[in-house]
Coordinates of C-alpha atoms in Angstrom, one line a residue:
Chain A
M6 CA 46.6 35.8 11.4
K7 CA 44.2 35.0 8.6
H8 CA 40.7 34.0 9.2
Q9 CA 40.1 30.3 9.0
V10 CA 37.2 28.7 7.1
L11 CA 36.4 25.1 7.7
I12 CA 35.0 23.2 4.7
L13 CA 32.9 20.1 5.4
D14 CA 32.2 18.3 2.2
D15 CA 32.7 14.7 1.3
E16 CA 33.8 15.4 -2.3
P17 CA 37.4 16.3 -2.6
D18 CA 36.8 18.2 -5.9
V19 CA 34.3 20.4 -4.3
R20 CA 36.7 21.2 -1.4
K21 CA 39.3 22.0 -4.0
V22 CA 37.0 24.4 -5.8
I23 CA 36.1 26.2 -2.6
R24 CA 39.8 26.4 -1.7
Q25 CA 40.5 27.9 -5.1
Q26 CA 37.7 30.4 -4.8
L27 CA 38.9 31.6 -1.4
S28 CA 42.5 31.7 -2.4
G29 CA 43.9 35.3 -2.5
T30 CA 41.3 36.4 0.1
Q31 CA 41.8 37.0 3.8
F32 CA 40.6 33.4 4.4
E33 CA 42.6 30.2 4.9
V34 CA 41.0 26.9 4.5
L35 CA 40.8 23.8 6.7
E36 CA 39.1 20.7 5.1
A37 CA 37.0 17.9 6.6
A38 CA 35.6 15.0 4.5
H39 CA 33.1 14.0 7.1
A40 CA 31.4 15.3 10.3
E41 CA 33.7 13.5 12.7
Q42 CA 36.7 15.1 11.2
A43 CA 35.0 18.5 11.3
M44 CA 34.2 18.1 15.0
D45 CA 37.9 17.1 15.7
L46 CA 39.1 20.2 13.8
L47 CA 36.6 22.4 15.6
R48 CA 37.8 21.1 18.9
D49 CA 41.5 21.6 18.1
Y50 CA 41.2 25.0 16.3
A51 CA 38.0 26.4 17.8
L52 CA 39.6 29.8 18.4
F53 CA 40.9 30.2 14.9
I54 CA 37.9 29.0 12.8
D55 CA 35.6 31.9 11.9
V56 CA 33.2 30.3 9.4
I57 CA 32.1 26.8 8.6
I58 CA 30.9 25.8 5.1
C59 CA 28.9 22.6 5.2
D60 CA 27.5 20.3 2.5
V61 CA 24.1 18.7 2.9
R62 CA 24.2 15.4 1.1
M63 CA 27.0 13.3 2.6
P64 CA 27.3 9.6 3.5
G65 CA 27.2 8.7 7.1
I66 CA 26.4 11.8 9.2
S67 CA 24.5 14.1 6.9
G68 CA 24.8 17.9 6.6
V69 CA 21.6 18.3 8.6
E70 CA 22.9 16.3 11.5
A71 CA 26.4 17.8 11.2
V72 CA 24.9 21.4 11.5
S73 CA 22.9 20.3 14.5
Y74 CA 26.1 18.9 16.3
I75 CA 28.1 22.0 15.4
R76 CA 25.4 24.3 16.6
E77 CA 25.2 22.5 19.9
A78 CA 28.9 22.5 20.6
H79 CA 29.7 25.9 19.0
P80 CA 26.5 27.9 19.0
T81 CA 28.1 31.1 17.8
K82 CA 30.1 29.7 14.9
P83 CA 28.6 31.0 11.7
I84 CA 27.6 28.1 9.3
I85 CA 27.0 28.5 5.6
V86 CA 25.2 25.6 4.0
L87 CA 26.4 25.0 0.4
T88 CA 24.3 22.4 -1.5
G89 CA 23.7 21.1 -4.9
H90 CA 20.1 20.6 -4.2
P91 CA 17.9 23.7 -3.9
D92 CA 15.1 22.8 -1.4
L93 CA 13.1 25.7 0.1
D94 CA 11.8 23.7 3.1
L95 CA 15.3 22.5 3.9
A96 CA 16.6 26.1 3.5
V97 CA 14.0 27.4 5.9
D98 CA 14.8 24.7 8.4
F99 CA 18.5 25.5 8.2
M100 CA 17.9 29.2 8.6
K101 CA 15.6 28.6 11.6
S102 CA 18.3 26.4 13.2
G103 CA 20.7 29.4 13.1
V104 CA 22.6 28.9 9.8
V105 CA 23.7 32.2 8.4
D106 CA 23.4 31.5 4.7
Y107 CA 22.1 28.8 2.4
I108 CA 23.9 28.8 -1.0
V109 CA 23.1 26.6 -4.0
K110 CA 25.9 25.3 -6.1
P111 CA 27.2 26.3 -8.6
V112 CA 28.1 29.6 -6.8
E113 CA 30.5 32.2 -8.4
K114 CA 33.7 33.2 -6.5
D115 CA 32.6 36.7 -5.7
K116 CA 29.3 35.6 -4.2
L117 CA 30.9 32.9 -2.1
V118 CA 33.6 35.3 -0.9
A119 CA 31.0 37.9 0.0
A120 CA 28.9 35.3 1.9
V121 CA 32.0 34.1 3.8
E122 CA 33.0 37.7 4.7
K123 CA 29.5 38.5 5.8
A124 CA 29.4 35.4 8.0
A125 CA 32.9 36.1 9.5
A126 CA 31.8 39.6 10.5
K127 CA 29.0 38.0 12.5
H128 CA 31.4 35.8 14.4
Q129 CA 32.0 37.1 17.8
T130 CA 35.7 37.5 18.7
F131 CA 35.0 35.8 22.0
D132 CA 32.9 32.7 22.3
P133 CA 32.7 31.3 25.8
H134 CA 31.9 27.8 24.3
D135 CA 35.1 27.8 22.3
V136 CA 37.5 28.3 25.2
Chain B
M3 CA -59.3 -54.1 11.6
A4 CA -62.9 -54.2 10.7
T5 CA -64.9 -51.1 10.8
R6 CA -66.8 -50.8 14.0
D7 CA -70.1 -49.1 14.4
L8 CA -69.1 -46.5 16.8
G9 CA -71.9 -45.1 18.8
E10 CA -73.1 -41.5 18.3
N11 CA -71.8 -40.6 21.7
L12 CA -68.4 -41.7 20.9
L13 CA -68.3 -39.7 17.6
R14 CA -69.7 -36.7 19.4
L15 CA -66.9 -37.1 22.0
A16 CA -64.3 -37.2 19.3
V17 CA -65.6 -34.2 17.5
H18 CA -65.7 -32.2 20.7
A19 CA -62.2 -33.4 21.7
S20 CA -60.7 -32.0 18.4
P21 CA -58.4 -29.0 19.0
S22 CA -59.7 -27.5 15.7
G23 CA -63.0 -25.7 15.6
I24 CA -65.7 -27.7 13.7
L25 CA -68.8 -26.0 12.3
I26 CA -71.6 -27.4 10.3
V27 CA -73.6 -25.1 8.1
D28 CA -76.7 -25.9 6.1
A29 CA -77.4 -24.9 2.5
G30 CA -79.0 -21.7 3.6
G31 CA -76.0 -20.7 5.6
E32 CA -77.4 -21.4 9.1
I33 CA -75.3 -23.0 11.8
V34 CA -76.5 -26.4 12.7
F35 CA -73.5 -27.6 14.7
A36 CA -70.4 -26.3 16.5
N37 CA -67.9 -28.2 18.6
E38 CA -66.4 -27.1 21.9
A39 CA -63.2 -25.9 20.3
L40 CA -65.1 -23.6 18.0
L41 CA -67.3 -22.3 20.8
G42 CA -64.2 -21.5 22.9
M43 CA -62.6 -19.9 19.9
F44 CA -65.5 -17.5 19.2
D45 CA -66.6 -17.3 22.9
Y46 CA -70.2 -18.4 22.3
E47 CA -72.5 -20.9 24.0
L48 CA -73.9 -23.5 21.6
D49 CA -77.5 -22.4 21.8
E50 CA -76.4 -18.8 20.9
L51 CA -75.0 -20.0 17.6
L52 CA -77.5 -22.7 16.5
G53 CA -79.8 -21.4 13.8
Q54 CA -77.7 -18.2 13.3
P55 CA -76.3 -17.3 9.9
V56 CA -72.7 -18.2 9.7
E57 CA -71.9 -14.6 8.9
V58 CA -72.3 -13.9 12.6
L59 CA -68.8 -15.2 12.9
V60 CA -67.5 -12.9 10.1
P61 CA -66.3 -9.3 10.7
P62 CA -69.0 -6.9 9.6
V63 CA -66.9 -5.5 6.8
D64 CA -66.5 -8.9 5.2
V65 CA -70.1 -10.1 5.6
E66 CA -71.3 -9.3 2.1
L67 CA -68.3 -10.8 0.5
H68 CA -68.6 -13.9 2.6
R69 CA -72.2 -14.3 1.6
K70 CA -71.3 -14.2 -2.1
H71 CA -68.5 -16.7 -1.6
R72 CA -70.8 -19.0 0.3
E73 CA -73.4 -18.8 -2.5
K74 CA -70.7 -19.5 -5.1
F75 CA -69.4 -22.4 -3.1
G76 CA -73.0 -23.7 -2.7
A77 CA -73.4 -23.7 -6.5
R78 CA -70.1 -25.7 -7.0
P79 CA -69.2 -27.3 -3.8
V80 CA -65.7 -28.7 -3.9
P81 CA -63.7 -29.6 -0.8
R82 CA -61.1 -27.0 0.2
A83 CA -58.3 -28.3 2.3
M84 CA -56.7 -26.6 5.3
G85 CA -53.0 -25.5 5.2
R86 CA -53.1 -23.3 2.1
R87 CA -51.7 -20.5 4.2
E88 CA -54.7 -18.4 3.3
S89 CA -56.3 -16.8 6.3
F90 CA -59.6 -15.0 6.8
G91 CA -61.0 -12.6 9.2
A92 CA -63.2 -13.8 12.0
V93 CA -65.0 -12.1 14.9
R94 CA -65.7 -13.2 18.5
K95 CA -68.9 -12.5 20.3
D96 CA -67.4 -9.4 21.9
G97 CA -66.4 -8.0 18.5
E98 CA -62.7 -8.8 18.7
E99 CA -61.4 -9.7 15.3
F100 CA -58.9 -12.4 14.7
S101 CA -57.5 -14.5 11.9
V102 CA -58.5 -18.1 11.0
E103 CA -57.7 -20.7 8.4
I104 CA -60.7 -22.6 7.1
G105 CA -61.0 -26.0 5.5
L106 CA -64.4 -26.8 3.8
R107 CA -66.0 -30.1 3.1
P108 CA -69.4 -30.4 1.4
T109 CA -71.5 -33.3 2.5
E110 CA -75.1 -34.5 2.5
V111 CA -77.0 -35.4 5.6
E112 CA -80.4 -37.1 5.1
G113 CA -80.6 -35.6 1.6
E114 CA -79.8 -32.1 2.7
R115 CA -76.6 -30.4 1.6
M116 CA -74.4 -29.3 4.3
V117 CA -70.8 -27.9 4.7
V118 CA -68.4 -29.0 7.4
A119 CA -66.0 -26.2 8.1
T120 CA -62.8 -26.9 10.1
I121 CA -61.4 -23.7 11.6
I122 CA -58.2 -23.0 13.4
D123 CA -57.1 -19.7 15.0
V124 CA -54.0 -18.5 13.3
T125 CA -53.7 -15.2 15.2
E126 CA -50.6 -16.3 17.1
R127 CA -49.1 -17.9 14.0
R128 CA -49.8 -14.7 12.0
R129 CA -48.2 -12.7 14.8
I130 CA -45.1 -14.8 14.7
E131 CA -45.1 -14.7 10.9
E132 CA -45.3 -10.9 11.1
R133 CA -42.6 -10.8 13.6
L134 CA -40.4 -13.0 11.5
R135 CA -41.2 -10.9 8.4
R136 CA -40.2 -7.7 10.3
Y137 CA -37.1 -9.4 11.6
D138 CA -36.3 -10.5 8.1
E139 CA -36.7 -7.0 6.9
H140 CA -34.6 -5.7 9.7
L141 CA -31.9 -8.3 8.9
E142 CA -32.0 -7.2 5.3
E143 CA -31.7 -3.6 6.3
L144 CA -28.8 -4.5 8.6
I145 CA -27.1 -6.4 5.8
E146 CA -27.6 -3.6 3.4
Q147 CA -26.3 -1.1 5.9
R148 CA -23.3 -3.2 6.7
T149 CA -22.6 -3.8 3.0
Q150 CA -22.8 -0.1 2.5
E151 CA -20.4 0.5 5.4
L152 CA -18.0 -2.1 4.0
R153 CA -18.3 -0.5 0.5
E154 CA -17.5 2.9 2.1
A155 CA -14.6 1.4 4.1
Q156 CA -13.3 -0.2 1.0
A157 CA -13.5 3.0 -1.0
Q158 CA -11.8 4.9 1.8
K159 CA -9.1 2.2 1.9
E160 CA -8.6 2.5 -1.8
Q161 CA -8.3 6.3 -1.5
V162 CA -5.7 5.9 1.3
V163 CA -3.8 3.4 -0.8
E164 CA -3.9 5.7 -3.8
R165 CA -2.8 8.6 -1.6
L166 CA 0.1 6.4 -0.3
I167 CA 1.1 5.4 -3.8
Q168 CA 1.0 9.1 -4.8
S169 CA 3.1 10.1 -1.8
E170 CA 5.5 7.3 -2.5
K171 CA 5.7 8.5 -6.1
L172 CA 6.2 12.1 -4.9
A173 CA 8.9 10.8 -2.5
A174 CA 10.6 9.0 -5.4
I175 CA 10.4 12.1 -7.6
G176 CA 11.8 14.1 -4.6
T177 CA 14.7 11.7 -4.4
L178 CA 15.2 11.9 -8.2
V179 CA 15.1 15.7 -8.2
S180 CA 17.4 15.9 -5.2
G181 CA 19.8 13.4 -6.9
I182 CA 19.8 15.3 -10.2
G183 CA 20.5 18.5 -8.4
H184 CA 23.4 16.9 -6.5
E185 CA 24.8 15.0 -9.4
I186 CA 24.6 17.9 -11.9
N187 CA 25.1 21.0 -9.7
N188 CA 28.2 19.6 -8.0
P189 CA 30.2 19.0 -11.3
L190 CA 28.7 22.3 -12.6
Y191 CA 30.2 24.0 -9.5
M192 CA 33.5 22.4 -10.2
I193 CA 33.4 23.5 -13.8
L194 CA 32.6 27.1 -12.7
G195 CA 35.3 27.1 -10.1
T196 CA 37.9 25.7 -12.5
A197 CA 36.9 28.1 -15.2
E198 CA 37.3 31.0 -12.7
A199 CA 40.8 29.7 -11.9
L200 CA 41.4 29.4 -15.6
Q201 CA 40.7 33.1 -16.1
D202 CA 43.3 34.0 -13.6
A203 CA 45.9 31.4 -14.7
T204 CA 49.0 32.6 -16.5
D205 CA 50.9 29.3 -16.7
V206 CA 50.1 27.3 -19.9
D207 CA 50.4 23.9 -18.0
D208 CA 47.9 25.2 -15.4
C209 CA 45.6 26.2 -18.2
R210 CA 45.8 22.8 -19.8
Q211 CA 45.2 21.1 -16.4
F212 CA 42.1 23.3 -15.7
G213 CA 40.8 22.5 -19.2
T214 CA 41.2 18.8 -18.6
E215 CA 39.4 19.0 -15.3
I216 CA 36.5 20.9 -16.9
I217 CA 36.2 18.3 -19.6
E218 CA 36.1 15.5 -17.0
H219 CA 33.3 17.3 -15.1
C220 CA 31.4 17.8 -18.3
R221 CA 31.7 14.1 -19.0
K222 CA 30.5 13.2 -15.6
I223 CA 27.3 15.3 -16.1
S224 CA 26.9 13.8 -19.5
G225 CA 27.3 10.3 -18.1
T226 CA 24.7 10.9 -15.4
V227 CA 22.2 12.2 -17.9
T228 CA 22.8 9.3 -20.3
N229 CA 22.4 6.7 -17.6
L230 CA 19.2 8.3 -16.4
S231 CA 17.6 8.8 -19.8
R232 CA 18.8 5.4 -21.1
Y233 CA 17.1 3.4 -18.4
A234 CA 14.3 5.8 -17.4
R235 CA 11.9 4.6 -20.2
P236 CA 11.1 1.0 -21.1
G237 CA 13.3 0.1 -24.0
S238 CA 12.4 -2.2 -26.8
M239 CA 13.2 -5.9 -26.2
D240 CA 13.7 -6.7 -29.9
N241 CA 16.7 -8.6 -30.9
T242 CA 16.9 -10.7 -27.7
Q243 CA 19.1 -13.7 -27.6
T244 CA 19.1 -16.9 -25.6
V245 CA 21.5 -16.3 -22.8
D246 CA 23.2 -18.6 -20.4
L247 CA 23.3 -16.6 -17.1
N248 CA 26.5 -18.5 -16.2
D249 CA 28.3 -16.6 -19.0
V250 CA 26.7 -13.3 -17.8
V251 CA 27.8 -13.8 -14.2
E252 CA 31.3 -14.8 -15.3
A253 CA 31.7 -11.7 -17.5
A254 CA 30.2 -9.4 -14.7
I255 CA 32.7 -10.8 -12.1
E256 CA 35.5 -10.2 -14.5
S257 CA 34.5 -6.6 -14.9
V258 CA 34.1 -6.2 -11.2
H259 CA 37.6 -7.5 -10.6
R260 CA 38.9 -4.6 -12.7
T261 CA 37.3 -2.0 -10.3
K262 CA 38.9 -0.7 -7.2
R263 CA 38.5 -2.5 -3.8
S264 CA 37.5 -5.7 -5.6
D265 CA 40.8 -7.3 -4.4
E266 CA 39.6 -6.7 -0.8
V267 CA 36.8 -9.3 -1.1
D268 CA 36.4 -12.9 -2.1
I269 CA 33.8 -13.7 -4.8
V270 CA 32.7 -17.3 -4.4
W271 CA 30.9 -18.8 -7.3
T272 CA 30.7 -22.0 -9.5
R273 CA 28.8 -22.5 -12.7
Q274 CA 25.4 -24.2 -12.4
P275 CA 23.5 -26.1 -15.1
V276 CA 20.4 -23.9 -15.4
A277 CA 17.9 -23.0 -18.2
E278 CA 18.8 -20.3 -20.6
V279 CA 16.9 -17.0 -20.5
P280 CA 15.8 -14.7 -23.3
G281 CA 17.6 -11.3 -23.0
R282 CA 20.2 -8.9 -24.0
P283 CA 23.6 -10.1 -22.8
D284 CA 25.1 -6.6 -22.5
E285 CA 22.2 -5.3 -20.3
L286 CA 22.1 -8.5 -18.2
Q287 CA 25.9 -8.2 -17.7
Q288 CA 25.4 -4.5 -16.7
A289 CA 22.8 -5.5 -14.1
L290 CA 24.9 -8.3 -12.6
F291 CA 27.9 -6.0 -12.6
N292 CA 26.0 -3.3 -10.7
V293 CA 24.7 -5.8 -8.1
I294 CA 28.1 -7.5 -7.5
R295 CA 29.9 -4.1 -7.4
N296 CA 27.3 -2.9 -4.9
A297 CA 28.0 -6.0 -2.8
V298 CA 31.8 -5.4 -3.0
Q299 CA 31.2 -1.8 -1.7
A300 CA 28.9 -3.0 1.0
S301 CA 31.2 -5.8 2.2
G302 CA 34.4 -3.8 2.9
E303 CA 37.7 -5.4 3.7
H304 CA 37.7 -9.3 4.0
G305 CA 34.2 -9.4 2.6
V306 CA 32.9 -12.6 1.1
I307 CA 30.4 -12.5 -1.8
R308 CA 28.6 -15.6 -2.8
I309 CA 26.8 -15.9 -6.1
G310 CA 24.4 -18.7 -6.8
L311 CA 22.2 -19.7 -9.8
E312 CA 19.1 -21.7 -9.3
E313 CA 16.5 -22.9 -11.8
R314 CA 12.8 -22.8 -10.7
D315 CA 9.7 -23.9 -12.5
D316 CA 9.8 -21.3 -15.3
S317 CA 12.5 -19.0 -14.2
V318 CA 16.1 -18.7 -13.2
D319 CA 17.2 -17.0 -10.0
V320 CA 20.6 -15.3 -9.6
M321 CA 21.4 -14.6 -5.9
V322 CA 24.2 -12.3 -4.8
R323 CA 24.9 -12.3 -1.1
D324 CA 27.4 -10.2 0.8
N325 CA 28.4 -10.4 4.4
G326 CA 28.2 -6.7 5.0
P327 CA 26.2 -4.9 7.7
G328 CA 22.9 -5.2 5.8
I329 CA 20.5 -2.4 4.7
P330 CA 18.6 -0.6 7.4
E331 CA 14.8 -1.4 7.3
E332 CA 13.9 2.2 6.4
H333 CA 16.2 2.2 3.4
R334 CA 15.1 -1.1 1.9
S335 CA 12.2 0.2 -0.1
K336 CA 14.3 3.1 -1.5
V337 CA 17.5 1.3 -2.6
F338 CA 16.1 1.0 -6.2
D339 CA 15.1 4.7 -6.4
P340 CA 17.3 6.8 -8.7
F341 CA 20.0 8.7 -6.9
F342 CA 19.3 7.0 -3.5
S343 CA 22.7 6.4 -2.1
T344 CA 24.3 6.1 1.3
K345 CA 27.7 5.8 -0.2
G346 CA 30.4 8.4 -0.7
P347 CA 31.1 10.2 -4.0
D348 CA 33.7 7.7 -5.1
D349 CA 31.2 4.9 -5.1
G350 CA 28.9 6.1 -7.8
E351 CA 26.0 8.5 -8.1
G352 CA 23.2 6.3 -6.8
L353 CA 21.9 5.0 -10.1
G354 CA 23.4 1.5 -9.9
L355 CA 20.5 -0.4 -8.4
Y356 CA 17.9 1.7 -10.2
I357 CA 19.5 0.6 -13.5
V358 CA 19.4 -3.0 -12.3
R359 CA 15.7 -2.8 -11.5
Q360 CA 15.0 -1.2 -14.9
I361 CA 16.9 -3.9 -16.8
V362 CA 15.4 -6.8 -14.8
S363 CA 12.0 -5.3 -15.2
R364 CA 12.3 -4.9 -19.0
H365 CA 13.4 -8.6 -19.1
G366 CA 10.1 -9.5 -17.5
G367 CA 11.9 -10.4 -14.3
D368 CA 11.8 -9.3 -10.7
I369 CA 14.4 -8.2 -8.1
Q370 CA 14.1 -8.7 -4.3
V371 CA 16.4 -7.6 -1.5
T372 CA 16.5 -9.5 1.8
C373 CA 18.6 -8.9 4.8
G374 CA 19.7 -11.6 7.3
E375 CA 23.4 -12.2 7.7
G376 CA 24.4 -9.6 5.1
T377 CA 22.3 -8.6 2.2
T378 CA 21.0 -10.9 -0.6
F379 CA 19.8 -9.6 -3.9
T380 CA 17.8 -12.1 -5.9
L381 CA 17.2 -11.4 -9.6
R382 CA 14.6 -13.7 -11.2
F383 CA 14.4 -14.0 -14.9
P384 CA 11.8 -15.9 -16.9
A385 CA 13.4 -19.0 -18.5
S386 CA 13.2 -19.6 -22.3
P387 CA 10.3 -21.9 -23.2
K388 CA 11.3 -25.6 -22.8
T389 CA 10.8 -26.3 -26.5
D390 CA 13.4 -23.6 -27.3
R391 CA 15.9 -25.3 -25.1
G392 CA 15.8 -28.6 -26.9
E393 CA 15.3 -30.3 -23.6
T394 CA 15.8 -34.0 -23.4
S395 CA 14.3 -36.3 -20.9

């Protein structure tokens, strides 16, 4: 079975581009437009989701809060933050909180795929929290 | 009452009963009389003073000077009243010095010139005066010190306010930069992703579709930059017209009705007779459109938006009230910042209220936001001068 990547981004066009960039790779994509939806998908497909790509600036629950919720419920799931706004302080905070990568849009396909592959490799095959 | 011939004893009694010291000195400066008060003041017995030079009562250091004054006075004797607040040094029998005030009255007794001196001890008064003076000085010092403290506190306060203003400005710039990053990098990313897909595409229709999408994203970036640069600097207010805000509101509502979700809300409004305002109709309409559309987005389904116009002394208010959940306290000061938005990507890029504030401000007006039941935006514009309105009584 292919690896699953969960995209959490409120903009459908951004989700579409990520899907396009990951097409033809070993990864399949699940999409969530907001944090609640992402948490639902994580609950239902925890065993199959290897990497989460998360936006920062979103209405309602922001990316910062979403990362915190996901880290709490699924501490070993690798999270890549993908943002339009480069902010060094924010990047440091995210990395400290356990995020595996902080990528600034626009990112080219090769770089994104490489980052997702690297993150997936870090994901343990067995996560006691995900059972 | 007729003058009575008071006996010498009675006069003597009166002189001795006086609380002031009385001293009579002859033309040669010898003491010929002293009353009891004076004897008590200088601590002498009468017979110790009679026949003595008056300088016996003067501190040694002033003796010479006193003699000269006395001779000068003798040459031109004129009465000198008490109470001129001028004090002199005096000395008691035991050498203790003290301050006195002296009144002088030249007179003649049996053809001989004499001087009657009235003397009061002002030591205590001087001491009180000195204490008052010191107290006064202390008060002045305290006032000066307190004033200095207040000045320093005020300077510190101004520094803190300045720092706050600077940090607010920095925060606004942060919001701006973050917004620009978001609003430009996102469509750039979409352009990049679509261009990558275009490279791999073989189907002509797919290529056309990708091309169309790239153009759309380019237009979005261009629109953001245009909006930002158009309203970021104060524009010229030449070519203003006299505008009836009723027309502006009506046109703005019509535009809002053409946008999505506007059919989910009721917009309640009736024309009001108000003064006209000087302005640019297209900009005013843009401002009102943004505020009303914002209210539509805030209200959600079954929302009700009430729009009112009200004339005040020299201005006209436009109030737009929604029945949405209101704006959290911490967001109220930021709603007019560029790119500040709590809404989703389909509801604009966060420049709407920023543009409103810029337009209102360049029209010399003011915008306020208040939250009670829902949110009310009040746009206040200066009215045209009454003479321009052809007002009738």
